[in-house]
PDB file of C-alpha atoms in Angstrom:
ATOM      1  CA  UNK H   6     -90.613 -49.881 172.684  1.00 36.00           C
ATOM      2  CA  UNK H   7     -93.130 -47.226 172.851  1.00 36.00           C
ATOM      3  CA  UNK H   8     -94.254 -46.463 169.681  1.00 37.00           C
ATOM      4  CA  UNK H   9     -93.816 -42.635 169.321  1.00 46.00           C
ATOM      5  CA  UNK H  10     -96.355 -40.675 169.249  1.00 49.00           C
ATOM      6  CA  UNK H  11     -96.243 -39.384 165.327  1.00 50.00           C
ATOM      7  CA  UNK H  12     -98.199 -36.099 165.982  1.00 62.00           C
ATOM      8  CA  UNK H  13     -95.996 -35.297 168.898  1.00 79.00           C
ATOM      9  CA  UNK H  14     -92.948 -35.100 165.862  1.00 88.00           C
ATOM     10  CA  UNK H  15     -94.474 -32.983 163.153  1.00 90.00           C
ATOM     11  CA  UNK H  16     -95.141 -30.695 165.671  1.00 91.00           C
ATOM     12  CA  UNK H  17     -91.794 -30.621 166.910  1.00 91.00           C
ATOM     13  CA  UNK H  18     -90.313 -30.132 163.306  1.00 95.00           C
ATOM     14  CA  UNK H  19     -92.764 -27.938 162.495  1.00 93.00           C
ATOM     15  CA  UNK H  20     -91.183 -25.985 165.441  1.00 93.00           C
ATOM     16  CA  UNK H  21     -88.448 -26.630 163.311  1.00 93.00           C
ATOM     17  CA  UNK H  22     -88.953 -25.674 160.052  1.00 94.00           C
ATOM     18  CA  UNK H  23     -89.968 -22.460 162.258  1.00 93.00           C
ATOM     19  CA  UNK H  24     -85.570 -22.352 162.998  1.00 90.00           C
ATOM     20  CA  UNK H  25     -85.616 -23.833 167.379  1.00 88.00           C
ATOM     21  CA  UNK H  26     -83.101 -25.180 167.987  1.00 83.00           C
ATOM     22  CA  UNK H  27     -83.828 -27.044 170.525  1.00 84.00           C
ATOM     23  CA  UNK H  28     -86.660 -28.824 167.877  1.00 86.00           C
ATOM     24  CA  UNK H  29     -83.628 -29.814 165.371  1.00 88.00           C
ATOM     25  CA  UNK H  30     -81.638 -31.120 168.706  1.00 84.00           C
ATOM     26  CA  UNK H  31     -84.648 -33.183 169.648  1.00 85.00           C
ATOM     27  CA  UNK H  32     -85.202 -34.436 166.416  1.00 89.00           C
ATOM     28  CA  UNK H  33     -81.991 -35.774 166.382  1.00 85.00           C
ATOM     29  CA  UNK H  34     -81.631 -37.229 169.677  1.00 83.00           C
ATOM     30  CA  UNK H  35     -85.127 -39.018 168.160  1.00 84.00           C
ATOM     31  CA  UNK H  36     -84.119 -40.638 165.547  1.00 89.00           C
ATOM     32  CA  UNK H  37     -80.711 -40.744 164.573  1.00 86.00           C
ATOM     33  CA  UNK H  38     -80.978 -43.405 166.440  1.00 85.00           C
ATOM     34  CA  UNK H  39     -82.257 -44.864 164.045  1.00 87.00           C
ATOM     35  CA  UNK H  40     -81.175 -44.049 161.678  1.00 90.00           C
ATOM     36  CA  UNK H  41     -77.552 -46.118 162.152  1.00 86.00           C
ATOM     37  CA  UNK H  42     -79.805 -48.485 163.655  1.00 86.00           C
ATOM     38  CA  UNK H  43     -81.204 -48.900 159.591  1.00 89.00           C
ATOM     39  CA  UNK H  44     -77.814 -47.924 158.294  1.00 88.00           C
ATOM     40  CA  UNK H  45     -75.699 -51.345 160.180  1.00 84.00           C
ATOM     41  CA  UNK H  46     -78.278 -53.101 158.382  1.00 84.00           C
ATOM     42  CA  UNK H  47     -77.937 -51.991 154.835  1.00 83.00           C
ATOM     43  CA  UNK H  48     -74.165 -51.137 155.020  1.00 83.00           C
ATOM     44  CA  UNK H  49     -71.425 -53.270 157.042  1.00 81.00           C
ATOM     45  CA  UNK H  50     -69.207 -49.646 157.706  1.00 83.00           C
ATOM     46  CA  UNK H  51     -70.109 -48.189 160.888  1.00 82.00           C
ATOM     47  CA  UNK H  52     -68.562 -45.090 160.253  1.00 84.00           C
ATOM     48  CA  UNK H  53     -70.213 -44.284 156.861  1.00 88.00           C
ATOM     49  CA  UNK H  54     -73.208 -45.186 159.022  1.00 87.00           C
ATOM     50  CA  UNK H  55     -73.410 -42.614 161.465  1.00 86.00           C
ATOM     51  CA  UNK H  56     -70.724 -39.790 158.488  1.00 87.00           C
ATOM     52  CA  UNK H  57     -74.663 -40.472 156.853  1.00 91.00           C
ATOM     53  CA  UNK H  58     -76.657 -39.597 159.165  1.00 89.00           C
ATOM     54  CA  UNK H  59     -74.323 -36.365 159.656  1.00 87.00           C
ATOM     55  CA  UNK H  60     -74.957 -35.843 156.090  1.00 90.00           C
ATOM     56  CA  UNK H  61     -79.223 -35.971 156.617  1.00 93.00           C
ATOM     57  CA  UNK H  62     -78.416 -33.389 159.558  1.00 90.00           C
ATOM     58  CA  UNK H  63     -76.614 -31.387 158.120  1.00 88.00           C
ATOM     59  CA  UNK H  64     -78.524 -31.373 155.149  1.00 93.00           C
ATOM     60  CA  UNK H  65     -81.479 -30.526 156.939  1.00 93.00           C
ATOM     61  CA  UNK H  66     -80.879 -26.848 158.440  1.00 88.00           C
ATOM     62  CA  UNK H  67     -78.966 -25.972 155.829  1.00 89.00           C
ATOM     63  CA  UNK H  68     -82.381 -25.900 153.833  1.00 93.00           C
ATOM     64  CA  UNK H  69     -85.036 -25.549 156.366  1.00 92.00           C
ATOM     65  CA  UNK H  70     -85.783 -22.869 155.356  1.00 92.00           C
ATOM     66  CA  UNK H  71     -87.439 -24.570 151.269  1.00 94.00           C
ATOM     67  CA  UNK H  72     -88.723 -27.936 153.944  1.00 94.00           C
ATOM     68  CA  UNK H  73     -92.314 -28.695 153.848  1.00 92.00           C
ATOM     69  CA  UNK H  74     -94.046 -29.592 157.241  1.00 92.00           C
ATOM     70  CA  UNK H  75     -94.456 -33.762 156.714  1.00 92.00           C
ATOM     71  CA  UNK H  76     -97.151 -36.429 158.293  1.00 88.00           C
ATOM     72  CA  UNK H  77     -94.634 -38.807 159.733  1.00 91.00           C
ATOM     73  CA  UNK H  78     -90.971 -38.006 160.313  1.00 93.00           C
ATOM     74  CA  UNK H  79     -89.822 -41.380 161.056  1.00 92.00           C
ATOM     75  CA  UNK H  80     -90.982 -41.769 156.909  1.00 92.00           C
ATOM     76  CA  UNK H  81     -89.678 -39.409 155.215  1.00 95.00           C
ATOM     77  CA  UNK H  82     -85.888 -39.076 157.608  1.00 95.00           C
ATOM     78  CA  UNK H  83     -85.867 -43.450 156.874  1.00 94.00           C
ATOM     79  CA  UNK H  84     -86.182 -42.723 153.213  1.00 93.00           C
ATOM     80  CA  UNK H  85     -84.212 -38.495 153.016  1.00 94.00           C
ATOM     81  CA  UNK H  86     -81.496 -40.851 155.005  1.00 94.00           C
ATOM     82  CA  UNK H  87     -81.559 -44.430 152.619  1.00 93.00           C
ATOM     83  CA  UNK H  88     -81.438 -42.626 149.598  1.00 92.00           C
ATOM     84  CA  UNK H  89     -78.037 -40.811 151.106  1.00 92.00           C
ATOM     85  CA  UNK H  90     -77.196 -43.731 152.622  1.00 91.00           C
ATOM     86  CA  UNK H  91     -77.491 -45.326 148.891  1.00 89.00           C
ATOM     87  CA  UNK H  92     -74.704 -42.160 147.237  1.00 88.00           C
ATOM     88  CA  UNK H  93     -72.950 -42.282 149.675  1.00 86.00           C
ATOM     89  CA  UNK H  94     -71.331 -46.020 149.193  1.00 83.00           C
ATOM     90  CA  UNK H  95     -71.722 -44.933 145.245  1.00 82.00           C
ATOM     91  CA  UNK H  96     -69.363 -43.119 145.801  1.00 80.00           C
ATOM     92  CA  UNK H  97     -66.881 -45.056 147.859  1.00 75.00           C
ATOM     93  CA  UNK H  98     -67.319 -48.183 145.229  1.00 70.00           C
ATOM     94  CA  UNK H  99     -68.363 -46.855 142.751  1.00 62.00           C
ATOM     95  CA  UNK H 100     -69.457 -50.417 140.347  1.00 50.00           C
ATOM     96  CA  UNK H 101     -72.552 -50.664 142.707  1.00 46.00           C
ATOM     97  CA  UNK H 102     -75.909 -48.404 141.454  1.00 50.00           C
ATOM     98  CA  UNK H 103     -77.717 -46.117 143.111  1.00 51.00           C
ATOM     99  CA  UNK H 104     -80.697 -48.703 143.935  1.00 53.00           C
ATOM    100  CA  UNK H 105     -79.942 -51.754 146.199  1.00 54.00           C
ATOM    101  CA  UNK H 106     -79.586 -54.733 143.878  1.00 53.00           C
ATOM    102  CA  UNK H 107     -81.923 -57.757 145.177  1.00 55.00           C
ATOM    103  CA  UNK H 108     -78.972 -59.851 146.289  1.00 53.00           C
ATOM    104  CA  UNK H 109     -77.989 -56.132 149.096  1.00 54.00           C
ATOM    105  CA  UNK H 110     -77.164 -56.921 151.850  1.00 56.00           C
ATOM    106  CA  UNK H 111     -79.879 -56.590 154.670  1.00 59.00           C
ATOM    107  CA  UNK H 112     -79.357 -58.310 157.317  1.00 56.00           C
ATOM    108  CA  UNK H 113     -82.727 -59.253 159.552  1.00 52.00           C
ATOM    109  CA  UNK H 114     -81.731 -59.542 163.750  1.00 50.00           C
ATOM    110  CA  UNK H 115     -83.784 -60.813 165.836  1.00 48.00           C
ATOM    111  CA  UNK H 116     -85.369 -58.594 168.289  1.00 49.00           C
ATOM    112  CA  UNK H 117     -83.533 -59.225 172.090  1.00 45.00           C
ATOM    113  CA  UNK H 118     -84.916 -57.362 174.657  1.00 44.00           C
ATOM    114  CA  UNK H 119     -88.055 -59.176 173.937  1.00 45.00           C
ATOM    115  CA  UNK H 120     -88.249 -61.693 176.554  1.00 46.00           C
ATOM    116  CA  UNK H 121     -91.344 -63.732 175.345  1.00 47.00           C
ATOM    117  CA  UNK H 122     -88.811 -64.920 172.569  1.00 46.00           C
ATOM    118  CA  UNK H 123     -86.037 -65.746 175.046  1.00 44.00           C
ATOM    119  CA  UNK H 124     -89.499 -68.101 177.198  1.00 50.00           C
ATOM    120  CA  UNK H 125     -90.895 -69.551 174.525  1.00 47.00           C
ATOM    121  CA  UNK H 126     -87.679 -70.067 172.013  1.00 46.00           C
ATOM    122  CA  UNK H 127     -85.090 -72.037 173.214  1.00 49.00           C
ATOM    123  CA  UNK H 128     -81.089 -71.626 171.364  1.00 62.00           C
ATOM    124  CA  UNK H 129     -81.153 -74.076 168.773  1.00 64.00           C
ATOM    125  CA  UNK H 130     -85.213 -72.527 167.630  1.00 66.00           C
ATOM    126  CA  UNK H 131     -83.941 -69.421 167.565  1.00 68.00           C
ATOM    127  CA  UNK H 132     -80.377 -70.903 165.155  1.00 75.00           C
ATOM    128  CA  UNK H 133     -83.485 -71.035 163.594  1.00 78.00           C
ATOM    129  CA  UNK H 134     -85.092 -69.330 162.797  1.00 75.00           C
ATOM    130  CA  UNK H 135     -82.147 -66.861 162.416  1.00 77.00           C
ATOM    131  CA  UNK H 136     -81.267 -69.430 159.952  1.00 82.00           C
ATOM    132  CA  UNK H 137     -84.191 -68.363 158.089  1.00 83.00           C
ATOM    133  CA  UNK H 138     -84.443 -64.849 157.755  1.00 83.00           C
ATOM    134  CA  UNK H 139     -80.481 -65.889 156.474  1.00 85.00           C
ATOM    135  CA  UNK H 140     -83.009 -67.010 153.289  1.00 88.00           C
ATOM    136  CA  UNK H 141     -85.330 -64.508 152.279  1.00 89.00           C
ATOM    137  CA  UNK H 142     -83.958 -62.344 150.073  1.00 91.00           C
ATOM    138  CA  UNK H 143     -82.472 -58.798 150.923  1.00 90.00           C
ATOM    139  CA  UNK H 144     -85.340 -56.631 149.569  1.00 90.00           C
ATOM    140  CA  UNK H 145     -88.068 -58.850 151.691  1.00 90.00           C
ATOM    141  CA  UNK H 146     -85.670 -58.957 155.415  1.00 88.00           C
ATOM    142  CA  UNK H 147     -85.692 -55.234 155.057  1.00 90.00           C
ATOM    143  CA  UNK H 148     -89.676 -54.850 153.703  1.00 88.00           C
ATOM    144  CA  UNK H 149     -90.111 -57.408 156.820  1.00 85.00           C
ATOM    145  CA  UNK H 150     -87.930 -54.424 159.181  1.00 85.00           C
ATOM    146  CA  UNK H 151     -89.690 -51.842 158.315  1.00 88.00           C
ATOM    147  CA  UNK H 152     -93.180 -54.079 159.563  1.00 82.00           C
ATOM    148  CA  UNK H 153     -92.069 -55.656 161.920  1.00 76.00           C
ATOM    149  CA  UNK H 154     -89.328 -53.406 163.517  1.00 78.00           C
ATOM    150  CA  UNK H 155     -89.832 -49.458 163.298  1.00 81.00           C
ATOM    151  CA  UNK H 156     -94.107 -50.785 162.895  1.00 79.00           C
ATOM    152  CA  UNK H 157     -94.738 -48.689 159.115  1.00 86.00           C
ATOM    153  CA  UNK H 158     -97.847 -48.678 157.955  1.00 85.00           C
ATOM    154  CA  UNK H 159     -97.322 -50.224 153.949  1.00 85.00           C
ATOM    155  CA  UNK H 160     -97.050 -46.405 152.711  1.00 88.00           C
ATOM    156  CA  UNK H 161     -94.545 -45.674 154.502  1.00 90.00           C
ATOM    157  CA  UNK H 162     -92.278 -48.813 153.371  1.00 91.00           C
ATOM    158  CA  UNK H 163     -93.755 -48.262 150.473  1.00 91.00           C
ATOM    159  CA  UNK H 164     -92.221 -44.583 149.802  1.00 92.00           C
ATOM    160  CA  UNK H 165     -88.903 -45.196 151.499  1.00 93.00           C
ATOM    161  CA  UNK H 166     -88.375 -48.838 149.284  1.00 93.00           C
ATOM    162  CA  UNK H 167     -89.707 -47.315 145.817  1.00 92.00           C
ATOM    163  CA  UNK H 168     -92.059 -49.562 144.816  1.00 93.00           C
ATOM    164  CA  UNK H 169     -96.312 -49.455 145.200  1.00 91.00           C
ATOM    165  CA  UNK H 170     -98.236 -50.467 147.803  1.00 87.00           C
ATOM    166  CA  UNK H 171     -99.177 -54.460 146.062  1.00 88.00           C
ATOM    167  CA  UNK H 172     -95.833 -54.960 145.807  1.00 90.00           C
ATOM    168  CA  UNK H 173     -94.546 -53.864 149.492  1.00 88.00           C
ATOM    169  CA  UNK H 174     -97.813 -56.163 150.433  1.00 84.00           C
ATOM    170  CA  UNK H 175     -96.541 -59.011 148.421  1.00 86.00           C
ATOM    171  CA  UNK H 176     -92.973 -59.453 149.284  1.00 88.00           C
ATOM    172  CA  UNK H 177     -93.639 -59.635 153.174  1.00 82.00           C
ATOM    173  CA  UNK H 178     -96.909 -62.362 152.494  1.00 79.00           C
ATOM    174  CA  UNK H 179     -94.229 -63.588 150.400  1.00 85.00           C
ATOM    175  CA  UNK H 180     -91.121 -63.408 152.544  1.00 84.00           C
ATOM    176  CA  UNK H 181     -93.956 -64.115 155.847  1.00 77.00           C
ATOM    177  CA  UNK H 182     -94.649 -67.617 152.654  1.00 77.00           C
ATOM    178  CA  UNK H 183     -91.133 -68.744 153.116  1.00 84.00           C
ATOM    179  CA  UNK H 184     -90.533 -68.200 156.690  1.00 80.00           C
ATOM    180  CA  UNK H 185     -94.062 -70.849 157.413  1.00 75.00           C
ATOM    181  CA  UNK H 186     -92.986 -73.001 154.467  1.00 81.00           C
ATOM    182  CA  UNK H 187     -89.548 -73.489 156.573  1.00 80.00           C
ATOM    183  CA  UNK H 188     -90.527 -72.509 160.246  1.00 76.00           C
ATOM    184  CA  UNK H 189     -93.490 -74.746 159.628  1.00 73.00           C
ATOM    185  CA  UNK H 190     -92.947 -77.064 163.178  1.00 69.00           C
ATOM    186  CA  UNK H 191     -93.906 -72.856 164.906  1.00 63.00           C
ATOM    187  CA  UNK H 192     -97.409 -72.279 165.509  1.00 56.00           C
ATOM    188  CA  UNK H 193     -97.473 -68.677 163.636  1.00 52.00           C
ATOM    189  CA  UNK H 194     -98.069 -66.618 167.111  1.00 47.00           C
ATOM    190  CA  UNK H 195     -94.411 -67.972 167.765  1.00 54.00           C
ATOM    191  CA  UNK H 196     -93.544 -66.752 165.186  1.00 59.00           C
ATOM    192  CA  UNK H 197     -95.120 -63.844 164.837  1.00 57.00           C
ATOM    193  CA  UNK H 198     -93.201 -62.922 168.231  1.00 55.00           C
ATOM    194  CA  UNK H 199     -90.179 -62.937 167.002  1.00 57.00           C
ATOM    195  CA  UNK H 200     -90.750 -60.699 164.524  1.00 60.00           C
ATOM    196  CA  UNK H 201     -92.799 -58.161 165.907  1.00 51.00           C
ATOM    197  CA  UNK H 202     -90.366 -55.621 169.037  1.00 40.00           C
ATOM    198  CA  UNK H 203     -92.438 -55.940 172.001  1.00 31.00           C
ATOM    199  CA  UNK H 204     -93.770 -52.300 174.325  1.00 35.00           C
ATOM    200  CA  UNK H 205     -91.289 -51.929 176.851  1.00 31.00           C
TER     201      UNK H 205
END
């Protein structure tokens, strides 16, 4: 998947703030699939995930005149969605706190469209990588997903996960180190290819 133009997103966001309904529709069409994909890794109930997307975009419409311009629309919406989803989960299950605990479910998946993975890895190796990813703590999986699948900056990841940037660096480094330990027979470039979504 090609990287989205952040400048274009910011311009669309500005048009939305000015009351352009087509701009709102463009934002929804562009980002609802991303939010759904992210939400399904946080929550096993697809209806709740979809309801939360609806809530976020309804909030944007209702509060449009009080919203500000943003530099990175994707990071802004991911953070807003994450908070809304955690609130909704807390409302559904009263005993779940409003922040993800360290053992909360965050399911990382290997990008299926990666042709490089298909060429370089047989089924056994793919299963080893999936197993290694499942063994990582959920917060590490979330950080890897945001960095390698969504191509977000460390600043954006820190904002989305409500932690400081240094913690993001440490988390991703430790996650990568754990993967390297479990997958010692994998060349570094192969492991990177498994984590990075290729364009196309």
